[in-house]
Each structure stands twice: as C-alpha cells, then as structure tokens.
C-alpha positions as a LaTeX table, in Angstrom:
\begin{tabular}{lrrr}
\hline
Residue & $x$ (\AA) & $y$ (\AA) & $z$ (\AA) \\
\hline
Met1 & 151.11 & 161.27 & 186.06 \\
Ala2 & 151.57 & 157.50 & 186.55 \\
Gln3 & 147.81 & 157.15 & 186.91 \\
Arg4 & 147.19 & 158.95 & 183.68 \\
Glu5 & 149.61 & 156.77 & 181.84 \\
Ala6 & 147.92 & 153.75 & 183.31 \\
Gly7 & 144.50 & 155.00 & 182.27 \\
Ala8 & 145.72 & 155.72 & 178.88 \\
Gln9 & 147.23 & 152.20 & 178.46 \\
Ala10 & 143.90 & 150.75 & 179.78 \\
Ala11 & 142.08 & 152.87 & 177.30 \\
Ala12 & 144.23 & 151.71 & 174.55 \\
Ala13 & 143.80 & 148.12 & 175.65 \\
Lys14 & 140.03 & 148.55 & 175.63 \\
Leu15 & 140.30 & 150.22 & 172.24 \\
Glu16 & 142.27 & 147.28 & 170.87 \\
Gln17 & 139.73 & 144.84 & 172.47 \\
Ala18 & 136.90 & 146.83 & 170.72 \\
Glu19 & 138.73 & 146.72 & 167.39 \\
Leu20 & 139.43 & 143.01 & 167.82 \\
Phe21 & 135.76 & 142.51 & 168.61 \\
Glu22 & 134.76 & 144.59 & 165.39 \\
Leu23 & 137.35 & 142.54 & 163.40 \\
Arg24 & 135.84 & 139.27 & 164.75 \\
Arg25 & 132.31 & 140.51 & 164.01 \\
Ser26 & 133.33 & 141.54 & 160.44 \\
Ser27 & 135.02 & 138.26 & 159.96 \\
Ala28 & 131.87 & 136.40 & 161.18 \\
Ser29 & 129.68 & 138.64 & 158.99 \\
Ala30 & 132.01 & 137.92 & 155.98 \\
Ala31 & 131.87 & 134.23 & 156.72 \\
Ser32 & 128.13 & 134.38 & 157.01 \\
Asp33 & 127.81 & 136.26 & 153.82 \\
Gly34 & 130.17 & 133.77 & 152.12 \\
Ser35 & 128.08 & 130.94 & 153.45 \\
Ala36 & 124.95 & 132.55 & 152.22 \\
Glu37 & 126.46 & 133.11 & 148.76 \\
Gln38 & 127.68 & 129.38 & 148.78 \\
Thr39 & 124.17 & 128.31 & 149.85 \\
Ala40 & 122.66 & 130.25 & 146.92 \\
Leu41 & 125.29 & 128.86 & 144.53 \\
Arg42 & 124.58 & 125.25 & 145.76 \\
Ala43 & 120.88 & 125.83 & 145.43 \\
Glu44 & 121.42 & 127.19 & 141.83 \\
Ala45 & 123.52 & 124.20 & 141.01 \\
Glu46 & 120.98 & 121.70 & 142.39 \\
Ala47 & 118.33 & 123.46 & 140.38 \\
Ala48 & 120.56 & 123.12 & 137.23 \\
Arg49 & 121.13 & 119.44 & 138.04 \\
Gln50 & 117.35 & 118.81 & 138.47 \\
Glu51 & 116.66 & 120.58 & 135.14 \\
Ala52 & 119.37 & 118.56 & 133.46 \\
Gln53 & 117.84 & 115.48 & 134.91 \\
Ala54 & 114.42 & 116.61 & 133.75 \\
Leu55 & 115.73 & 117.11 & 130.25 \\
Lys56 & 117.43 & 113.68 & 130.28 \\
Ala57 & 114.03 & 112.08 & 131.30 \\
Ser58 & 112.18 & 114.17 & 128.64 \\
Leu59 & 114.78 & 113.29 & 125.99 \\
Glu60 & 114.61 & 109.54 & 126.79 \\
Ala61 & 110.78 & 109.64 & 126.83 \\
Glu62 & 110.97 & 111.46 & 123.42 \\
Arg63 & 113.36 & 108.81 & 122.13 \\
Val64 & 111.10 & 106.04 & 123.26 \\
Lys65 & 108.09 & 107.65 & 121.72 \\
Leu66 & 109.97 & 108.24 & 118.46 \\
Gly67 & 111.21 & 104.61 & 118.40 \\
Arg68 & 107.62 & 103.42 & 118.79 \\
Ala69 & 106.32 & 105.64 & 116.14 \\
Leu70 & 109.22 & 104.52 & 113.90 \\
Glu71 & 108.45 & 100.81 & 114.63 \\
Glu72 & 104.69 & 101.41 & 113.88 \\
Ala73 & 105.50 & 103.20 & 110.67 \\
Lys74 & 107.71 & 100.39 & 109.56 \\
Lys75 & 105.02 & 97.78 & 110.32 \\
Arg76 & 102.52 & 99.88 & 108.30 \\
Leu77 & 105.02 & 100.21 & 105.48 \\
Ala78 & 105.74 & 96.46 & 105.40 \\
Lys79 & 102.07 & 95.72 & 105.41 \\
Ala80 & 101.33 & 98.10 & 102.56 \\
Thr81 & 104.20 & 96.88 & 100.57 \\
Lys82 & 103.07 & 93.22 & 101.02 \\
Ala83 & 99.60 & 94.33 & 99.98 \\
Gln84 & 101.07 & 96.16 & 96.91 \\
His85 & 103.03 & 93.07 & 96.01 \\
Thr86 & 99.86 & 90.89 & 96.27 \\
Ala87 & 97.93 & 93.30 & 94.16 \\
Glu88 & 100.72 & 93.43 & 91.54 \\
Met89 & 100.94 & 89.56 & 91.50 \\
Ala90 & 97.11 & 89.42 & 91.11 \\
Ala91 & 97.22 & 91.94 & 88.30 \\
Ala92 & 100.03 & 90.05 & 86.60 \\
Glu93 & 98.03 & 86.75 & 87.08 \\
Ala94 & 94.94 & 88.49 & 85.59 \\
Arg95 & 96.84 & 89.88 & 82.66 \\
Gly96 & 98.31 & 86.36 & 82.07 \\
Lys97 & 94.91 & 84.78 & 82.17 \\
Val98 & 93.46 & 87.46 & 79.73 \\
Glu99 & 96.33 & 86.96 & 77.31 \\
Ala100 & 95.97 & 83.18 & 77.37 \\
Glu101 & 92.27 & 83.35 & 76.81 \\
Gln102 & 92.68 & 85.93 & 74.08 \\
Gln103 & 95.14 & 83.73 & 72.46 \\
Ser104 & 92.82 & 80.70 & 72.73 \\
His105 & 89.90 & 82.59 & 71.34 \\
Arg106 & 92.13 & 84.06 & 68.50 \\
Leu107 & 93.08 & 80.40 & 67.69 \\
Glu108 & 89.44 & 79.39 & 67.76 \\
Val109 & 88.51 & 82.19 & 65.52 \\
Leu110 & 91.30 & 81.27 & 63.16 \\
Leu111 & 90.22 & 77.69 & 63.07 \\
Ala112 & 86.71 & 78.73 & 62.34 \\
Ser113 & 87.89 & 81.12 & 59.70 \\
Gln114 & 90.00 & 78.44 & 58.14 \\
Gly115 & 86.98 & 76.01 & 58.24 \\
Ala116 & 84.74 & 78.58 & 56.60 \\
Glu117 & 87.40 & 79.35 & 53.90 \\
Ala118 & 87.71 & 75.59 & 53.30 \\
Ala119 & 83.89 & 75.16 & 52.98 \\
Gln120 & 83.80 & 78.18 & 50.63 \\
Arg121 & 86.50 & 76.65 & 48.46 \\
Ser122 & 84.61 & 73.41 & 48.43 \\
Val123 & 81.46 & 75.31 & 47.41 \\
Thr124 & 83.46 & 77.09 & 44.72 \\
Arg125 & 84.97 & 73.68 & 43.54 \\
Leu126 & 81.48 & 72.12 & 43.42 \\
Glu127 & 80.00 & 75.11 & 41.57 \\
Ala128 & 82.80 & 74.94 & 39.11 \\
Glu129 & 82.27 & 71.21 & 38.64 \\
Leu130 & 78.52 & 71.73 & 38.32 \\
Arg131 & 79.09 & 74.39 & 35.60 \\
Asp132 & 81.40 & 72.14 & 33.73 \\
Tyr133 & 78.86 & 69.31 & 34.04 \\
Lys134 & 76.15 & 71.63 & 32.76 \\
Ser135 & 78.25 & 72.72 & 29.89 \\
Arg136 & 79.05 & 69.16 & 28.88 \\
Ala137 & 75.38 & 68.16 & 29.20 \\
Gln138 & 74.29 & 71.03 & 27.05 \\
Leu139 & 76.77 & 70.22 & 24.52 \\
Leu140 & 75.72 & 66.53 & 24.64 \\
Leu141 & 72.11 & 67.62 & 24.32 \\
Arg142 & 72.81 & 69.93 & 21.42 \\
Ala143 & 74.72 & 67.02 & 19.72 \\
Lys144 & 71.98 & 64.66 & 20.32 \\
Asp145 & 69.49 & 67.14 & 19.11 \\
Ala146 & 71.41 & 67.54 & 15.86 \\
Glu147 & 71.62 & 63.79 & 15.45 \\
Leu148 & 67.87 & 63.44 & 16.40 \\
Ala149 & 66.97 & 66.12 & 13.75 \\
Ala150 & 69.08 & 64.31 & 11.08 \\
Leu151 & 67.58 & 61.05 & 12.05 \\
Lys152 & 64.14 & 62.53 & 11.94 \\
Glu153 & 64.68 & 63.69 & 8.46 \\
Ala154 & 65.86 & 60.27 & 7.33 \\
Ala155 & 63.13 & 58.35 & 9.36 \\
Ser156 & 60.68 & 58.27 & 6.66 \\
Ser157 & 63.10 & 56.44 & 4.35 \\
Thr158 & 64.21 & 53.44 & 6.31 \\
Ala159 & 63.07 & 51.36 & 9.38 \\
Gln160 & 66.70 & 51.40 & 10.57 \\
Ser161 & 66.52 & 55.07 & 10.87 \\
Glu162 & 63.45 & 54.59 & 13.20 \\
His163 & 65.41 & 52.19 & 15.31 \\
Gln164 & 68.20 & 54.69 & 15.67 \\
Val165 & 65.75 & 57.41 & 16.42 \\
Gln166 & 64.45 & 55.39 & 19.27 \\
Gln167 & 67.84 & 54.71 & 20.53 \\
Leu168 & 68.71 & 58.51 & 20.43 \\
Gln169 & 65.41 & 59.20 & 22.17 \\
Ala170 & 66.39 & 56.72 & 24.85 \\
Gln171 & 69.78 & 58.26 & 25.22 \\
Leu172 & 68.26 & 61.82 & 25.30 \\
Ala173 & 65.84 & 60.63 & 28.10 \\
Thr174 & 68.75 & 59.23 & 30.04 \\
Ala175 & 70.79 & 62.37 & 29.57 \\
Leu176 & 67.78 & 64.50 & 30.64 \\
Ala177 & 67.33 & 62.27 & 33.75 \\
Gly178 & 71.04 & 62.58 & 34.49 \\
Glu179 & 70.76 & 66.39 & 34.17 \\
Gly180 & 67.81 & 66.45 & 36.53 \\
Ala181 & 69.66 & 64.35 & 39.10 \\
Ala182 & 72.76 & 66.55 & 38.81 \\
Leu183 & 70.63 & 69.68 & 39.30 \\
Ala184 & 68.94 & 67.96 & 42.33 \\
Ala185 & 72.35 & 67.03 & 43.75 \\
Gln186 & 73.55 & 70.62 & 43.14 \\
Ala187 & 70.58 & 72.07 & 45.00 \\
Asp188 & 71.02 & 69.62 & 47.84 \\
Leu189 & 74.69 & 70.51 & 48.04 \\
Glu190 & 74.02 & 74.22 & 47.90 \\
Gln191 & 71.42 & 73.80 & 50.63 \\
Arg192 & 73.96 & 71.76 & 52.82 \\
Leu193 & 76.62 & 74.39 & 52.25 \\
Glu194 & 74.31 & 77.28 & 53.09 \\
Glu195 & 73.41 & 75.45 & 56.48 \\
Gln196 & 76.91 & 74.68 & 57.32 \\
Thr197 & 77.94 & 78.17 & 56.51 \\
Ala198 & 74.96 & 79.65 & 58.67 \\
Glu199 & 75.91 & 77.35 & 61.52 \\
Ala200 & 79.73 & 78.24 & 61.33 \\
Thr201 & 78.75 & 81.90 & 61.21 \\
Glu202 & 76.32 & 81.72 & 64.10 \\
Ala203 & 79.15 & 79.80 & 66.11 \\
Leu204 & 81.83 & 82.32 & 65.16 \\
Gln205 & 79.43 & 85.20 & 66.27 \\
Ala206 & 78.69 & 83.46 & 69.55 \\
Ala207 & 82.33 & 82.78 & 70.30 \\
Thr208 & 83.28 & 86.41 & 69.25 \\
Ser209 & 80.49 & 87.76 & 71.54 \\
Glu210 & 81.60 & 85.56 & 74.51 \\
Leu211 & 85.30 & 86.51 & 73.82 \\
Gln212 & 84.38 & 90.22 & 73.88 \\
Arg213 & 82.52 & 89.85 & 77.13 \\
Arg214 & 85.37 & 87.95 & 78.70 \\
Val215 & 87.88 & 90.55 & 77.44 \\
Glu216 & 85.64 & 93.41 & 78.93 \\
Tyr217 & 85.35 & 91.56 & 82.22 \\
Leu218 & 89.17 & 90.82 & 82.35 \\
Ala219 & 89.88 & 94.39 & 81.45 \\
Ala220 & 87.69 & 95.70 & 84.15 \\
Ser221 & 89.26 & 93.38 & 86.59 \\
Ala222 & 92.74 & 94.54 & 85.54 \\
Ser223 & 91.75 & 98.22 & 85.89 \\
Glu224 & 90.33 & 97.63 & 89.46 \\
Ala225 & 93.58 & 95.79 & 90.41 \\
Ala226 & 95.69 & 98.62 & 88.91 \\
Lys227 & 93.43 & 101.17 & 90.84 \\
Glu228 & 93.95 & 99.25 & 94.10 \\
Ala229 & 97.80 & 99.07 & 93.45 \\
Ala230 & 97.88 & 102.81 & 92.79 \\
Glu231 & 96.01 & 103.40 & 96.05 \\
Leu232 & 98.34 & 101.09 & 97.97 \\
Arg233 & 101.25 & 102.88 & 96.22 \\
Asn234 & 100.02 & 106.24 & 97.42 \\
Arg235 & 99.44 & 104.95 & 100.95 \\
Cys236 & 103.07 & 103.70 & 100.93 \\
Glu237 & 104.29 & 107.09 & 99.75 \\
Val238 & 102.20 & 108.80 & 102.49 \\
Leu239 & 103.62 & 106.51 & 105.06 \\
Glu240 & 107.07 & 107.10 & 103.92 \\
Ala241 & 106.63 & 110.80 & 104.00 \\
Arg242 & 105.22 & 110.56 & 107.56 \\
Leu243 & 108.21 & 108.34 & 108.57 \\
Ala244 & 110.71 & 110.82 & 107.14 \\
His245 & 108.82 & 113.71 & 108.96 \\
His246 & 108.97 & 111.85 & 112.17 \\
Gln247 & 112.63 & 110.97 & 111.75 \\
Ser248 & 113.37 & 114.68 & 110.98 \\
Ser249 & 111.28 & 116.01 & 113.79 \\
Gly250 & 112.66 & 113.56 & 116.21 \\
Ala251 & 116.20 & 114.33 & 115.14 \\
Glu252 & 115.58 & 118.06 & 115.70 \\
Gln253 & 113.99 & 117.51 & 119.06 \\
Leu254 & 116.86 & 115.25 & 120.04 \\
Glu255 & 119.45 & 117.82 & 118.98 \\
Glu256 & 117.60 & 120.57 & 120.83 \\
Ala257 & 117.36 & 118.58 & 123.92 \\
Gln258 & 121.08 & 117.62 & 123.74 \\
Gln259 & 121.97 & 121.32 & 123.36 \\
Arg260 & 119.84 & 122.21 & 126.39 \\
Ala261 & 121.38 & 119.33 & 128.40 \\
Ala262 & 124.88 & 120.44 & 127.24 \\
Ala263 & 124.09 & 124.08 & 128.32 \\
Ser264 & 122.80 & 122.87 & 131.77 \\
Gln265 & 125.97 & 120.85 & 132.27 \\
Leu266 & 128.09 & 123.69 & 131.33 \\
Arg267 & 126.12 & 125.95 & 133.76 \\
Ile268 & 126.54 & 123.30 & 136.50 \\
Ser269 & 130.34 & 123.28 & 135.79 \\
Gln270 & 130.50 & 127.02 & 135.92 \\
Leu271 & 128.48 & 127.08 & 139.20 \\
Glu272 & 130.61 & 124.33 & 140.77 \\
Ala273 & 133.78 & 126.30 & 139.80 \\
Glu274 & 132.29 & 129.50 & 141.26 \\
Leu275 & 131.40 & 127.58 & 144.39 \\
Gln276 & 134.86 & 126.30 & 144.68 \\
Arg277 & 136.36 & 129.67 & 144.19 \\
Gln278 & 134.07 & 131.28 & 146.81 \\
Ala279 & 134.80 & 128.48 & 149.13 \\
Ala280 & 138.54 & 129.04 & 148.65 \\
Ala281 & 138.16 & 132.84 & 149.08 \\
Ala282 & 136.09 & 132.24 & 152.26 \\
Ala283 & 138.56 & 129.83 & 153.70 \\
Ala284 & 141.46 & 132.22 & 152.92 \\
Ala285 & 139.46 & 135.20 & 154.39 \\
Gln286 & 138.77 & 132.99 & 157.48 \\
Ala287 & 142.43 & 131.98 & 157.81 \\
Ser288 & 143.57 & 135.59 & 157.47 \\
Ser289 & 141.01 & 136.85 & 160.09 \\
Glu290 & 141.95 & 134.06 & 162.51 \\
Ala291 & 145.64 & 134.91 & 162.04 \\
Leu292 & 144.92 & 138.75 & 162.42 \\
Met293 & 142.78 & 137.93 & 165.45 \\
Glu294 & 145.53 & 135.79 & 167.11 \\
Ala295 & 148.04 & 138.57 & 166.40 \\
Arg296 & 145.71 & 141.11 & 167.99 \\
Asp297 & 145.11 & 138.82 & 170.95 \\
Glu298 & 148.80 & 138.51 & 171.34 \\
Glu299 & 149.21 & 142.26 & 171.32 \\
Val300 & 146.47 & 142.92 & 173.66 \\
Arg301 & 147.86 & 140.25 & 176.15 \\
Glu302 & 151.13 & 141.84 & 175.85 \\
Gly303 & 149.71 & 145.31 & 176.40 \\
Met304 & 147.66 & 144.13 & 179.30 \\
Gly305 & 150.64 & 142.44 & 180.68 \\
Ala306 & 152.68 & 145.59 & 180.49 \\
Val307 & 149.85 & 147.55 & 182.00 \\
Gln308 & 149.54 & 145.17 & 184.89 \\
Gly309 & 153.30 & 145.14 & 185.51 \\
Leu310 & 153.33 & 148.96 & 185.48 \\
Gly311 & 150.39 & 149.00 & 187.86 \\
Asn312 & 152.17 & 146.47 & 190.15 \\
Arg313 & 155.40 & 148.47 & 190.05 \\
Arg314 & 153.42 & 151.69 & 190.87 \\
Thr315 & 151.70 & 149.95 & 193.72 \\
Gln316 & 154.89 & 148.60 & 195.06 \\
Ala317 & 156.41 & 152.05 & 194.77 \\
Gly318 & 153.65 & 153.85 & 196.58 \\
Met319 & 153.79 & 151.22 & 199.37 \\
Gly320 & 157.54 & 151.76 & 199.70 \\
\hline
\end{tabular}
C-alpha cells in the first residue's frame, strides 16, 4: 500500500514536471512569437521611416527644382520687361521725332504758303496799279487826241496853232513811249512773278513729297516698334502664365508630399505604439510565466521532498 502511494506521488511529481515543461515550452513559444511580431513591427517601422526619408528627399529635390524654375522664370520675365521698356522708349522717341518733323514741315509749308500768298498779293497790287496806269494813259491819250483834233482844225489859220500841234505831237509821242515802257515793265513783272510762283510751287511740292516719304517711313518704324512691343508683351504674358502654372503645380506637389510624409509619420507613430504595447504584453506574459514556473518549481520541490521523506520513513520502518 505504501509503495502504491509512493508510486502515485512519484507519478504526480512527474506529471507536474511534464506540465511545468509544457508551460515553459508554451512560454518560450509565446516569447518567440512575440519576438517575431516585434521584429515584423520593427521592420515595418523601419520601412516606413525609409519611405518618409525618401519622401523628404523627393520633396527637397522638388523644392530645389521649383526654386530654380522660379528663378529662371523671374530672369526671363525681367529680361522681357526690360526689352519691352526699351521698345516702348524707342517707340516714344520715334513718335516724338515724327511729331517734331511733322511740326517743322508744317511750319515750312505754312511759310511757303504765306510767301506765295504775299507774292500773289503783290501781283494783284501791281496788276491793279497797271490797270490804273493804263486807264489814266488812255484818258490822257483821248484828251490829247481831242486837243490834237481841235488844233488840227485850227492849224490852217495860224502858225501858233502849228507850234501847239507840234508840242502836242511831242507830248503824244512821249505818252506813247511811256505807255510802251509801262507795258514792257508789266510784262517783265508778270514774267518774274510767274517764275517766282513756279519756283515756289516746285519747292513746295518737293518739300511736301519729302515730308510725305518721311512720314510714311516714320509711320512704318512706329508700326514695327509697336509690333515688337506687342510680341514682347505676349511673351511676358506667356512667361507669367508659365510661372503661375509652375507655382500652382509646385504647391500641389508640395502639399501632396507633405500629406504623404504626415501619413508616414502617423504610421510610424502607430507602429511604435503597437511595438511598445506588444513589448509590454510580452514582458508581462514572460513575468507571469516566470512567476508561475517558480511556483510550480516550488510545488514540485515540496512534493518531491514529501515523497522522499515518505520513502525514507518507509525504508526506516521496513528496516526496523
């Protein structure tokens, strides 16, 4: 009977040892599983960190690229603005020159017109004087003719009348000579006036033609300058649009990269929190397992001590 009790106690001790071994194995397996999960979490966190670093590097490269593009666009815009300002200054200068030359030519035309008008007034005055002179000469001739006729009628009567007739004939010859000289002077004056008028007209036409050519040239130059200014203005607008597009696109890419970086940082924080929780749970489980194993070891030691004591007592009793 005592041997059966001792065998039962030994079997119970072995069973407890087997349970303790199984508990240790389960604890080791749990610790191994926890370690594997922690390793996976660490690997995922490291991958997230690397992705965040790659995003930061990509974001920095995009920021540098955008900055360079912005600086280049600013330089092009400044160059185009300077060219536009130069073209506008040239156009303004050309317009000023055109207006000054037009004013000068208008003054020349006005002076020529005034000279022609003065010459025409002089011709008119001379013609009026010549007509008046002719009228007076004709009146004088008619008066002399009347006197001559009267004298001729009385010539046959007295010698004095013949002398008067001779005087009147001499006066008539003088008057006729004066009329011829006046007519010659009038013809000469008319010829000179015609020549001066023709010269003035020719000079006026030449000046007008030259002025017209100059105006056309300056108008073409002004049109070309305006066209160039318009082209430069269009280039400026295109550059401004491209600059605005780059700024908008860069801002969108920057915001997207920042959102991705924030999401990666949040994922890293979540993984680190999960890793800490798993580590705490594994540490708690390991501590609980160690405490349980120590309690089991103590129970086994007590049981084995009791069995050994019982066996010793049985042995001593059998020997007695």
